[in-house]
Amino acid sequence: MISKPTTVRTVADLRRQIAAWRKAGETVGLVPTMGALHEGHLSLVALANSNADRVVASIFVNPIQFGPREDFSRYPRDEQGDLAKLAKAGVDLVFAPETAEMYPQDFSTQVKVSDLTEDLCGAARPNHFDGVATVVTKLLLQCAPDFAVFGEKDYQQLLVIKRLVRDLNIPVDIVGAPIVREKDGLALSSRNAYLSPSERKIAPVLYQTILEVAGDLAKGRGCDDAVVAARFKLDAAGFRVNYVAVRDPDTLKPLSGPVTRARVLTAAFLGKTRLIDNVAVPPPSTTSR
Ligand code: AMP
């Protein structure tokens, strides 16, 4: 039996362990998560493991990145299950703080990345990226890793984090990891657990649709035309589309007409569940488990 990784709940204990590794000349990779772990998270751990002597995973469902009507209270939590998965994946240390450790009562500081956060998920989820930027800044300063791994699944988030690290001169490399998908193309997500069996059957249409957009764009179709067709297809399948957008992959600025290099991003509701996905233009070969 593989023993569970050591779990620490305070910044002091986290720093004590990491200082010991540093003293021994070891490198450290960090994988921040909100738990309810799946193969997507574990692919980030594998990437960290192949590039660092020691891997720290954090589990923290960050209250300040959820809106008042969002799913914070019902977000799936399974710490024991997560620890077993992280042990198998070869994580050295788990940082699982209580909310009070991250946000003491008079907590009054916020990290805000403007520009990249105003539209797409930022428009639909006001203050979401402030919450993400704040907690990620804290985790990076608490752990001080050589690098931290984030999934391309949350593409806008990845760019926001790269920007804040650059802007604040935080000495850490931000590594992006490819999206892990189910065999039918649905991007793995902790929120997929909310889908009813009938919604789950429809869900892969989200990826199929943006993959089609990426393929069409690569063949020279104009952005606006491709987006209109995609929205139509998603509406017909039963999604409530939040956005389908073709953006510059580095700046997220809107693109129009024919493009050679871009990112197609989408967010859409199936029932009460908000799904997000994205794909590169030109489209890559699919990563699925
Ligand atoms: P979360 O627990 O949802 O906050 O996700 C933690 C990290 O895992 C983030 O960097 C996500 O982008 C990443 N992640 C989530 N789902 C996937 C996936 N299907 N493939 C790759 N990375 C993912």
XYZ file of C-alpha atoms and ligand atoms in Angstrom:
312
model
C 0.000 0.000 0.000
C 1.250 3.480 -0.857
C 1.257 5.719 2.216
C -0.542 9.065 2.017
C 1.671 12.131 1.435
C 2.386 14.381 4.402
C -0.359 16.998 4.677
C 0.324 20.398 6.195
C -2.312 23.002 7.010
C -0.285 26.050 7.946
C 2.055 28.284 5.972
C 4.683 27.854 8.708
C 4.688 24.049 8.301
C 4.748 24.365 4.515
C 7.750 26.679 4.639
C 9.572 24.482 7.170
C 9.367 21.464 4.855
C 10.316 23.412 1.754
C 13.269 25.041 3.546
C 14.612 21.578 4.384
C 14.428 20.558 0.720
C 16.067 23.798 -0.375
C 18.881 23.193 2.113
C 19.464 19.845 0.419
C 19.640 21.610 -2.964
C 16.354 20.199 -4.225
C 14.013 21.874 -6.723
C 10.300 22.284 -6.036
C 7.269 22.259 -8.337
C 3.803 23.397 -7.202
C 0.427 22.198 -8.490
C -2.441 24.341 -7.150
C -5.883 22.679 -7.150
C -9.301 22.951 -5.568
C -9.441 19.189 -4.979
C -12.020 16.691 -6.322
C -9.080 15.478 -8.324
C -9.245 13.765 -11.708
C -6.775 12.698 -14.394
C -6.438 16.302 -15.581
C -5.051 17.366 -12.202
C -2.865 14.259 -12.056
C -1.352 15.085 -15.466
C -0.183 18.383 -13.945
C 1.394 16.440 -11.073
C 3.124 14.115 -13.563
C 4.504 17.114 -15.450
C 5.751 18.643 -12.193
C 7.282 15.331 -11.146
C 9.298 15.030 -14.313
C 10.751 18.519 -13.839
C 11.345 18.873 -10.082
C 12.923 16.894 -7.240
C 9.910 17.612 -5.012
C 6.263 18.222 -5.837
C 3.789 20.086 -3.640
C 0.067 19.975 -4.444
C -2.298 22.402 -2.790
C -5.958 21.690 -2.157
C -8.008 24.754 -1.337
C -11.521 25.623 -2.457
C -10.968 29.350 -2.660
C -14.133 31.148 -1.482
C -13.216 34.547 -2.936
C -13.214 33.332 -6.541
C -16.864 32.236 -6.368
C -19.727 34.645 -6.947
C -22.582 34.848 -4.392
C -24.867 32.725 -6.573
C -22.181 30.250 -7.621
C -21.415 26.736 -6.409
C -18.922 27.320 -3.549
C -20.961 25.466 -0.935
C -21.756 22.489 -3.149
C -18.365 22.326 -4.912
C -17.269 18.639 -4.673
C -14.889 17.916 -1.786
C -13.147 14.580 -1.157
C -9.913 15.092 0.742
C -9.307 11.422 1.596
C -9.856 10.383 -2.019
C -7.612 13.213 -3.211
C -4.800 12.226 -0.837
C -4.903 8.635 -2.104
C -4.670 9.845 -5.724
C -1.841 12.243 -4.909
C 0.074 9.489 -3.090
C -0.170 7.281 -6.170
C 0.897 10.179 -8.392
C 4.046 10.674 -6.311
C 3.348 14.004 -4.619
C 5.761 14.733 -1.740
C 3.645 17.186 0.226
C 0.039 18.377 0.264
C -0.824 21.864 1.453
C -4.485 21.898 2.500
C -5.082 25.050 4.553
C -8.292 26.021 6.307
C -9.948 29.214 5.079
C -8.815 31.128 8.193
C -5.169 30.312 7.433
C -5.485 31.858 3.959
C -7.844 34.691 4.896
C -7.520 35.863 8.497
C -10.382 38.020 9.706
C -8.949 41.400 8.709
C -7.654 40.224 5.347
C -7.857 43.296 3.105
C -5.514 42.897 0.125
C -6.438 42.005 -3.408
C -4.426 41.261 -6.535
C -6.214 42.531 -9.635
C -5.012 41.878 -13.160
C -6.813 44.240 -15.504
C -6.813 44.003 -19.306
C -6.927 40.208 -19.612
C -9.814 39.774 -17.193
C -12.488 42.116 -18.501
C -14.303 39.804 -20.858
C -14.884 36.085 -21.608
C -15.142 34.414 -18.175
C -14.351 37.733 -16.498
C -17.519 39.316 -17.930
C -19.682 36.400 -16.846
C -18.080 36.029 -13.418
C -17.353 39.479 -11.930
C -14.451 39.417 -9.404
C -13.650 35.788 -10.260
C -10.171 36.543 -11.582
C -9.411 38.897 -8.662
C -10.059 35.934 -6.381
C -7.907 33.651 -8.520
C -5.074 36.190 -8.813
C -5.101 36.814 -5.068
C -5.028 33.171 -4.023
C -2.430 32.183 -6.620
C -0.167 35.070 -5.564
C -0.472 33.873 -1.967
C 0.253 30.247 -2.874
C 3.304 31.249 -4.926
C 4.669 33.381 -2.084
C 3.859 30.784 0.570
C 5.520 27.937 -1.314
C 8.143 29.824 -3.353
C 8.471 26.980 -5.875
C 10.814 26.971 -8.886
C 7.763 26.532 -11.092
C 4.011 26.053 -10.842
C 1.850 24.093 -13.272
C -1.579 25.241 -14.477
C -3.879 23.605 -17.025
C -4.755 25.072 -20.409
C -8.288 23.945 -19.549
C -8.590 27.326 -17.794
C -6.859 29.187 -20.608
C -7.780 32.722 -19.584
C -6.711 31.909 -16.013
C -3.338 30.630 -17.273
C -2.684 33.911 -19.109
C -3.809 35.940 -16.083
C -1.364 34.058 -13.855
C 1.499 34.436 -16.323
C 0.791 38.160 -16.439
C 0.652 38.672 -12.667
C 3.909 36.763 -12.187
C 5.571 38.945 -14.796
C 4.070 42.196 -13.497
C 4.902 41.505 -9.828
C 8.338 39.979 -10.584
C 7.496 36.803 -8.686
C 10.508 34.529 -9.264
C 8.649 31.462 -10.521
C 8.108 29.866 -13.935
C 4.489 29.290 -14.908
C 4.117 26.102 -16.930
C 0.973 25.421 -18.984
C -0.226 21.823 -19.354
C -2.436 20.419 -22.149
C -6.121 19.631 -21.579
C -6.917 16.029 -20.625
C -10.177 14.783 -22.127
C -12.549 11.874 -21.879
C -12.573 9.503 -24.863
C -15.570 11.368 -26.278
C -13.688 14.687 -26.113
C -15.270 16.228 -23.001
C -12.585 18.073 -21.037
C -12.209 16.570 -17.569
C -13.559 18.887 -14.888
C -14.585 18.490 -11.257
C -17.883 20.131 -12.295
C -18.693 17.309 -14.761
C -20.000 15.478 -11.680
C -22.965 17.902 -11.705
C -24.154 16.704 -15.136
C -27.231 14.478 -15.321
C -26.883 11.361 -17.522
C -28.718 13.101 -20.371
C -26.594 16.267 -20.049
C -23.463 14.139 -19.967
C -24.434 12.689 -23.355
C -24.737 16.177 -24.856
C -21.612 17.626 -23.177
C -19.000 16.401 -25.737
C -20.719 18.556 -28.396
C -18.999 21.557 -26.789
C -15.540 20.304 -27.746
C -16.685 18.899 -31.099
C -18.045 22.333 -31.968
C -14.941 24.362 -31.108
C -12.725 21.756 -32.739
C -14.788 22.219 -35.881
C -14.348 25.997 -35.592
C -10.576 25.527 -35.229
C -10.514 23.212 -38.259
C -12.587 25.645 -40.329
C -10.367 28.576 -39.341
C -7.270 26.594 -40.269
C -8.858 26.108 -43.705
C -9.338 29.852 -44.106
C -12.935 30.425 -42.937
C -13.522 33.840 -41.343
C -13.788 34.087 -37.539
C -17.206 35.741 -37.375
C -18.778 33.256 -39.735
C -17.339 30.278 -37.844
C -18.515 31.667 -34.483
C -22.088 32.192 -35.710
C -22.203 28.593 -36.976
C -20.827 27.300 -33.661
C -23.392 29.195 -31.574
C -26.157 27.832 -33.767
C -24.910 24.264 -33.322
C -24.589 24.630 -29.532
C -28.040 26.225 -29.186
C -29.544 23.388 -31.202
C -27.825 20.791 -28.995
C -29.400 22.325 -25.871
C -26.590 24.524 -24.510
C -27.173 28.046 -23.192
C -24.134 29.691 -24.743
C -22.228 32.206 -22.684
C -19.585 32.905 -25.345
C -17.795 31.407 -28.311
C -14.812 33.566 -29.221
C -11.744 33.517 -31.427
C -8.918 35.346 -29.732
C -5.231 36.089 -29.999
C -3.622 33.233 -28.029
C -1.267 35.530 -26.092
C -3.311 38.674 -25.474
C -6.903 37.381 -25.816
C -7.662 40.345 -28.079
C -10.574 39.707 -30.488
C -9.693 38.589 -34.007
C -11.726 38.795 -37.177
C -11.474 37.559 -40.743
C -9.152 34.695 -41.634
C -6.492 33.812 -39.008
C -3.456 31.566 -38.943
C -2.843 31.415 -35.190
C -5.590 31.805 -32.570
C -7.430 30.265 -29.633
C -11.108 29.326 -29.790
C -12.671 29.669 -26.340
C -16.146 28.847 -25.125
C -18.334 28.762 -22.047
C -21.848 27.362 -22.046
C -24.411 26.100 -19.594
C -25.965 22.660 -19.750
C -28.804 22.955 -17.280
C -27.229 24.531 -14.183
C -23.674 23.432 -15.031
C -21.307 25.900 -16.639
C -18.730 24.178 -18.855
C -15.669 25.838 -20.380
C -13.311 24.623 -23.070
C -10.828 25.906 -25.614
C -8.675 24.747 -28.485
C -5.726 26.079 -30.450
C -5.779 27.160 -34.085
C -4.351 25.273 -35.867
C -5.946 22.438 -33.850
C -3.581 19.954 -32.161
C -3.890 16.191 -32.143
C -6.333 15.333 -29.328
C -5.100 14.499 -25.798
C -7.508 11.963 -24.334
C -7.248 9.317 -21.664
P -9.188 23.287 -10.312
O -9.078 22.259 -9.245
O -10.398 23.141 -11.172
O -8.951 24.692 -9.809
O -7.988 23.003 -11.300
C -6.671 22.967 -10.836
C -5.735 22.951 -12.020
O -6.008 21.809 -12.840
C -5.905 24.177 -12.928
O -4.626 24.625 -13.343
C -6.716 23.636 -14.068
O -6.533 24.330 -15.275
C -6.176 22.216 -14.170
N -7.119 21.346 -14.867
C -8.431 21.164 -14.585
N -8.993 20.320 -15.476
C -8.006 19.973 -16.349
C -7.960 19.137 -17.514
N -9.029 18.495 -17.962
N -6.780 19.003 -18.161
C -5.677 19.671 -17.715
N -5.657 20.472 -16.631
C -6.807 20.628 -15.954
